């Protein structure tokens, strides 16, 4: 980093067991690192032949397996070695990946040959991504879990303005306090959070980014049009997620409505 101008792009390749969220988090934690370079995106490669097996692998104590976590965190998912499996098996893998991560873009390759333009300059974590995210959020499929204890993608939209302080509380309860539960009294575990929100008294759309316990709010270059209805669109990727509870909790705590905590938020029941 001391050799200014010597690098155009840095690619970090982690091991097959690594948690990419830990690497991504460094760019929000380390201010000096974040000034010199920015996080462009996370790419996960899935093996066509063994991908389903890895995604279905059960870990002790109900932990999330590494393969599912990597797919959940990815902005681009590359399905490699597509020539080694049948179309039926490939379809099952596509469906499973899409059920885990409804926001990431899927590329299919053989021998890992991919157009670099599709995996570089993604701007997945900065304010510029707000423009493309607006289109993506309108096409996130409604998904159901395909595997036991699987990660899923849920998305919801709430019209109106969000109060910034209340939005911070909402996100912190999910990512930090981990005290939001579903109907079965299971803790909701959010791995990735992304969305566009309308903050009260701010003319521009605000992008929300979250990875594990870290999150960021940043204004995008896009202004809200005077004659358009302001709205908040959120995508959450994680386990034990309940769309209805998440949406009602958002309405009750974040928007400019009467403040009332949902019954599924309990301060004295922190998840382990």
Coordinates of C-alpha atoms in Angstrom, one line a residue:
X1 CA 0.0 0.0 0.0
X2 CA 3.0 2.3 0.5
X3 CA 3.8 1.9 -3.3
X4 CA 1.0 4.3 -4.4
X5 CA -0.2 3.7 -8.0
X6 CA 1.5 0.3 -8.3
X7 CA -1.8 -1.7 -8.0
X8 CA -4.9 -1.5 -10.2
X9 CA -6.7 -4.4 -8.5
X10 CA -6.1 -6.8 -5.6
X11 CA -7.6 -10.3 -5.6
X12 CA -7.6 -12.1 -2.3
X13 CA -8.1 -15.8 -2.6
X14 CA -9.0 -17.5 0.6
X15 CA -9.0 -21.2 1.5
X16 CA -12.0 -23.5 0.9
X17 CA -12.8 -23.3 4.6
X18 CA -12.5 -19.5 5.1
X19 CA -15.3 -17.2 6.1
X20 CA -15.2 -14.3 3.6
X21 CA -17.2 -12.1 5.9
X22 CA -14.2 -11.8 8.2
X23 CA -12.0 -10.5 5.3
X24 CA -14.8 -8.2 4.1
X25 CA -15.2 -6.8 7.6
X26 CA -11.6 -5.5 7.7
X27 CA -12.5 -2.7 5.3
X28 CA -15.0 -1.3 7.8
X29 CA -12.9 -1.9 10.9
X30 CA -9.5 -0.7 9.6
X31 CA -10.0 3.0 8.8
X32 CA -6.5 3.3 7.2
X33 CA -7.0 0.3 5.0
X34 CA -10.4 1.6 4.0
X35 CA -9.0 5.0 2.9
X36 CA -6.4 3.5 0.5
X37 CA -8.5 0.7 -1.1
X38 CA -12.2 -0.3 -1.2
X39 CA -13.9 -3.6 -1.1
X40 CA -15.3 -4.3 -4.6
X41 CA -17.2 -7.6 -4.1
X42 CA -17.1 -11.2 -2.9
X43 CA -16.9 -14.1 -5.4
X44 CA -17.6 -17.7 -4.5
X45 CA -16.8 -20.7 -6.8
X46 CA -19.1 -23.7 -6.5
X47 CA -18.1 -27.1 -7.8
X48 CA -20.9 -28.5 -10.0
X49 CA -20.2 -32.2 -9.1
X50 CA -19.9 -31.8 -5.3
X51 CA -21.6 -28.5 -4.6
X52 CA -24.9 -29.9 -3.4
X53 CA -23.1 -32.4 -1.1
X54 CA -21.1 -29.5 0.5
X55 CA -24.2 -27.3 0.9
X56 CA -26.1 -30.1 2.5
X57 CA -23.4 -31.1 5.0
X58 CA -24.5 -30.9 8.6
X59 CA -22.2 -29.4 11.2
X60 CA -22.3 -30.2 14.9
X61 CA -24.2 -28.0 17.3
X62 CA -26.4 -26.6 14.5
X63 CA -23.5 -24.5 13.0
X64 CA -23.8 -23.3 9.4
X65 CA -21.5 -25.1 7.1
X66 CA -18.7 -23.2 5.3
X67 CA -20.1 -23.7 1.8
X68 CA -23.5 -22.3 2.6
X69 CA -21.9 -19.3 4.4
X70 CA -19.7 -18.6 1.4
X71 CA -22.6 -18.7 -1.0
X72 CA -24.7 -16.5 1.3
X73 CA -22.0 -13.8 1.4
X74 CA -21.3 -13.8 -2.4
X75 CA -22.1 -11.0 -4.9
X76 CA -21.1 -13.4 -7.7
X77 CA -21.5 -17.2 -7.6
X78 CA -19.5 -19.1 -10.2
X79 CA -20.8 -22.6 -10.9
X80 CA -17.7 -24.4 -12.3
X81 CA -17.3 -27.7 -14.2
X82 CA -20.8 -27.6 -15.6
X83 CA -19.7 -30.1 -18.2
X84 CA -19.3 -32.9 -15.6
X85 CA -22.9 -33.1 -14.5
X86 CA -26.4 -33.6 -16.1
X87 CA -28.7 -30.7 -16.7
X88 CA -31.0 -32.1 -14.0
X89 CA -28.3 -32.0 -11.4
X90 CA -27.2 -28.6 -12.5
X91 CA -30.8 -27.4 -12.1
X92 CA -31.0 -28.6 -8.6
X93 CA -27.7 -26.8 -7.8
X94 CA -29.0 -23.6 -9.3
X95 CA -32.2 -23.8 -7.3
X96 CA -30.4 -24.4 -4.1
X97 CA -28.0 -21.6 -4.6
X98 CA -30.8 -19.2 -5.5
X99 CA -32.7 -20.3 -2.4
X100 CA -29.7 -19.4 -0.2
X101 CA -28.7 -16.2 -2.0
X102 CA -31.5 -14.5 -4.0
X103 CA -29.4 -11.4 -4.7
X104 CA -26.1 -12.7 -6.0
X105 CA -25.5 -13.1 -9.7
X106 CA -24.8 -16.7 -11.0
X107 CA -22.2 -17.4 -13.7
X108 CA -21.7 -20.8 -15.2
X109 CA -18.3 -21.9 -16.4
X110 CA -16.0 -24.8 -17.5
X111 CA -12.4 -24.8 -16.3
X112 CA -13.1 -21.5 -14.5
X113 CA -13.0 -19.6 -17.7
X114 CA -15.0 -16.4 -17.1
X115 CA -15.1 -12.9 -18.7
X116 CA -13.1 -10.7 -16.3
X117 CA -15.5 -7.8 -17.0
X118 CA -18.2 -9.8 -15.2
X119 CA -16.2 -10.3 -12.0
X120 CA -14.1 -7.1 -11.7
X121 CA -15.3 -3.5 -10.9
X122 CA -18.5 -4.8 -9.2
X123 CA -18.8 -1.9 -6.8
X124 CA -21.0 -4.2 -4.6
X125 CA -20.2 -2.4 -1.4
X126 CA -20.1 1.3 -2.2
X127 CA -22.7 4.0 -3.0
X128 CA -22.5 3.3 -6.7
X129 CA -24.1 -0.1 -6.2
X130 CA -27.3 1.7 -5.1
X131 CA -28.1 2.3 -8.8
X132 CA -27.9 -1.3 -9.8
X133 CA -29.3 -2.5 -6.5
X134 CA -32.6 -0.7 -7.2
X135 CA -33.1 -2.9 -10.3
X136 CA -32.0 -6.1 -8.5
X137 CA -34.3 -5.6 -5.5
X138 CA -37.3 -5.6 -7.9
X139 CA -36.4 -9.1 -9.1
X140 CA -35.3 -10.9 -6.0
X141 CA -37.2 -14.3 -6.2
X142 CA -39.3 -15.5 -3.2
X143 CA -37.4 -18.5 -2.1
X144 CA -37.9 -21.4 0.3
X145 CA -35.3 -23.5 2.1
X146 CA -34.2 -26.6 0.2
X147 CA -32.0 -28.1 2.9
X148 CA -32.3 -28.7 6.6
X149 CA -31.1 -25.8 8.7
X150 CA -30.5 -24.0 5.4
X151 CA -29.9 -20.3 4.8
X152 CA -32.6 -18.4 2.9
X153 CA -33.1 -15.0 1.4
X154 CA -36.0 -12.9 2.5
X155 CA -37.0 -9.5 1.1
X156 CA -39.7 -6.9 2.0
X157 CA -40.7 -3.4 1.2
X158 CA -42.2 -0.8 3.5
X159 CA -43.3 2.6 2.1
X160 CA -42.5 5.9 3.9
X161 CA -39.5 7.4 5.6
X162 CA -37.2 5.7 8.1
X163 CA -35.9 7.5 11.2
X164 CA -32.1 7.0 11.1
X165 CA -31.7 6.4 14.9
X166 CA -34.5 3.9 14.9
X167 CA -33.1 2.2 11.8
X168 CA -29.8 1.8 13.6
X169 CA -31.5 0.2 16.6
X170 CA -33.4 -2.2 14.3
X171 CA -30.2 -3.3 12.6
X172 CA -28.2 -3.5 15.8
X173 CA -30.9 -5.8 17.4
X174 CA -30.5 -8.1 14.5
X175 CA -26.7 -8.1 14.0
X176 CA -25.4 -7.2 17.5
X177 CA -27.9 -8.1 20.2
X178 CA -29.2 -11.0 18.2
X179 CA -32.5 -10.9 20.2
X180 CA -35.0 -11.2 17.4
X181 CA -36.8 -14.6 17.2
X182 CA -39.1 -16.3 14.8
X183 CA -42.4 -18.0 15.5
X184 CA -40.7 -21.1 16.7
X185 CA -38.7 -19.0 19.2
X186 CA -35.5 -19.6 17.2
X187 CA -32.9 -16.8 17.0
X188 CA -32.8 -15.1 13.6
X189 CA -29.2 -15.2 12.3
X190 CA -28.4 -12.6 9.7
X191 CA -25.3 -13.2 7.6
X192 CA -25.8 -10.5 4.9
X193 CA -28.0 -7.5 4.8
X194 CA -28.5 -5.1 1.8
X195 CA -31.1 -2.6 1.0
X196 CA -32.2 0.9 -0.1
X197 CA -33.9 3.1 2.5
X198 CA -35.5 6.5 2.6
X199 CA -34.1 8.4 5.6
X200 CA -36.2 11.3 6.9
X201 CA -34.9 14.7 5.8
X202 CA -32.3 13.2 3.4
X203 CA -33.0 13.9 -0.3
X204 CA -31.0 10.9 -1.6
X205 CA -31.5 7.2 -1.3
X206 CA -29.4 5.5 1.3
X207 CA -27.8 2.1 0.8
X208 CA -27.6 -0.3 3.8
X209 CA -24.8 -2.9 3.8
X210 CA -24.3 -5.5 6.5
X211 CA -21.9 -8.5 6.9
X212 CA -22.1 -10.5 10.1
X213 CA -22.0 -7.9 12.9
X214 CA -20.8 -5.0 10.9
X215 CA -23.0 -2.6 8.8
X216 CA -22.8 0.7 7.1
X217 CA -25.3 3.4 5.9
X218 CA -24.2 5.5 2.9
X219 CA -26.0 8.0 0.7
X220 CA -26.1 7.1 -3.0
X221 CA -25.9 9.6 -5.9
X222 CA -29.6 8.9 -6.6
X223 CA -32.2 11.5 -5.4
X224 CA -35.7 10.7 -4.5
X225 CA -38.1 12.2 -7.1
X226 CA -40.5 14.8 -5.6
X227 CA -43.5 13.1 -7.1
X228 CA -42.6 9.5 -6.3
X229 CA -43.5 7.6 -3.2
X230 CA -40.5 7.0 -0.9
X231 CA -40.0 3.4 0.2
X232 CA -37.6 1.1 2.0
X233 CA -36.5 -2.2 0.4
X234 CA -34.4 -4.7 2.4
X235 CA -32.9 -8.0 1.6
X236 CA -31.7 -10.3 4.4
X237 CA -29.8 -13.5 4.0
X238 CA -29.5 -15.8 7.0
X239 CA -31.0 -18.6 9.0
X240 CA -34.4 -18.9 10.9
X241 CA -35.6 -15.7 9.2
X242 CA -39.3 -14.9 9.2
X243 CA -40.2 -12.3 6.6
X244 CA -43.5 -11.2 8.3
X245 CA -41.9 -10.7 11.7
X246 CA -38.9 -8.8 10.2
X247 CA -41.3 -6.6 8.2
X248 CA -43.7 -5.9 11.1
X249 CA -40.7 -5.1 13.4
X250 CA -39.4 -2.7 10.8
X251 CA -42.8 -0.9 10.6
X252 CA -43.2 -0.8 14.4
X253 CA -39.7 0.5 15.2
X254 CA -38.3 2.3 12.2
X255 CA -41.0 4.1 10.2
X256 CA -42.8 7.3 11.2
X257 CA -45.6 5.4 13.0
X258 CA -46.6 4.9 16.5
X259 CA -43.7 3.3 18.4
X260 CA -44.6 -0.2 19.6
X261 CA -42.1 -3.1 20.0
X262 CA -43.2 -6.3 18.4
X263 CA -43.8 -9.2 20.7
X264 CA -41.0 -11.2 19.0
X265 CA -38.4 -8.7 20.2
X266 CA -37.4 -9.5 23.8
X267 CA -34.5 -7.8 25.4
X268 CA -34.1 -10.4 28.1
X269 CA -33.8 -13.3 25.7
X270 CA -30.5 -12.8 23.9
X271 CA -29.6 -15.5 21.5
X272 CA -26.4 -17.5 22.3

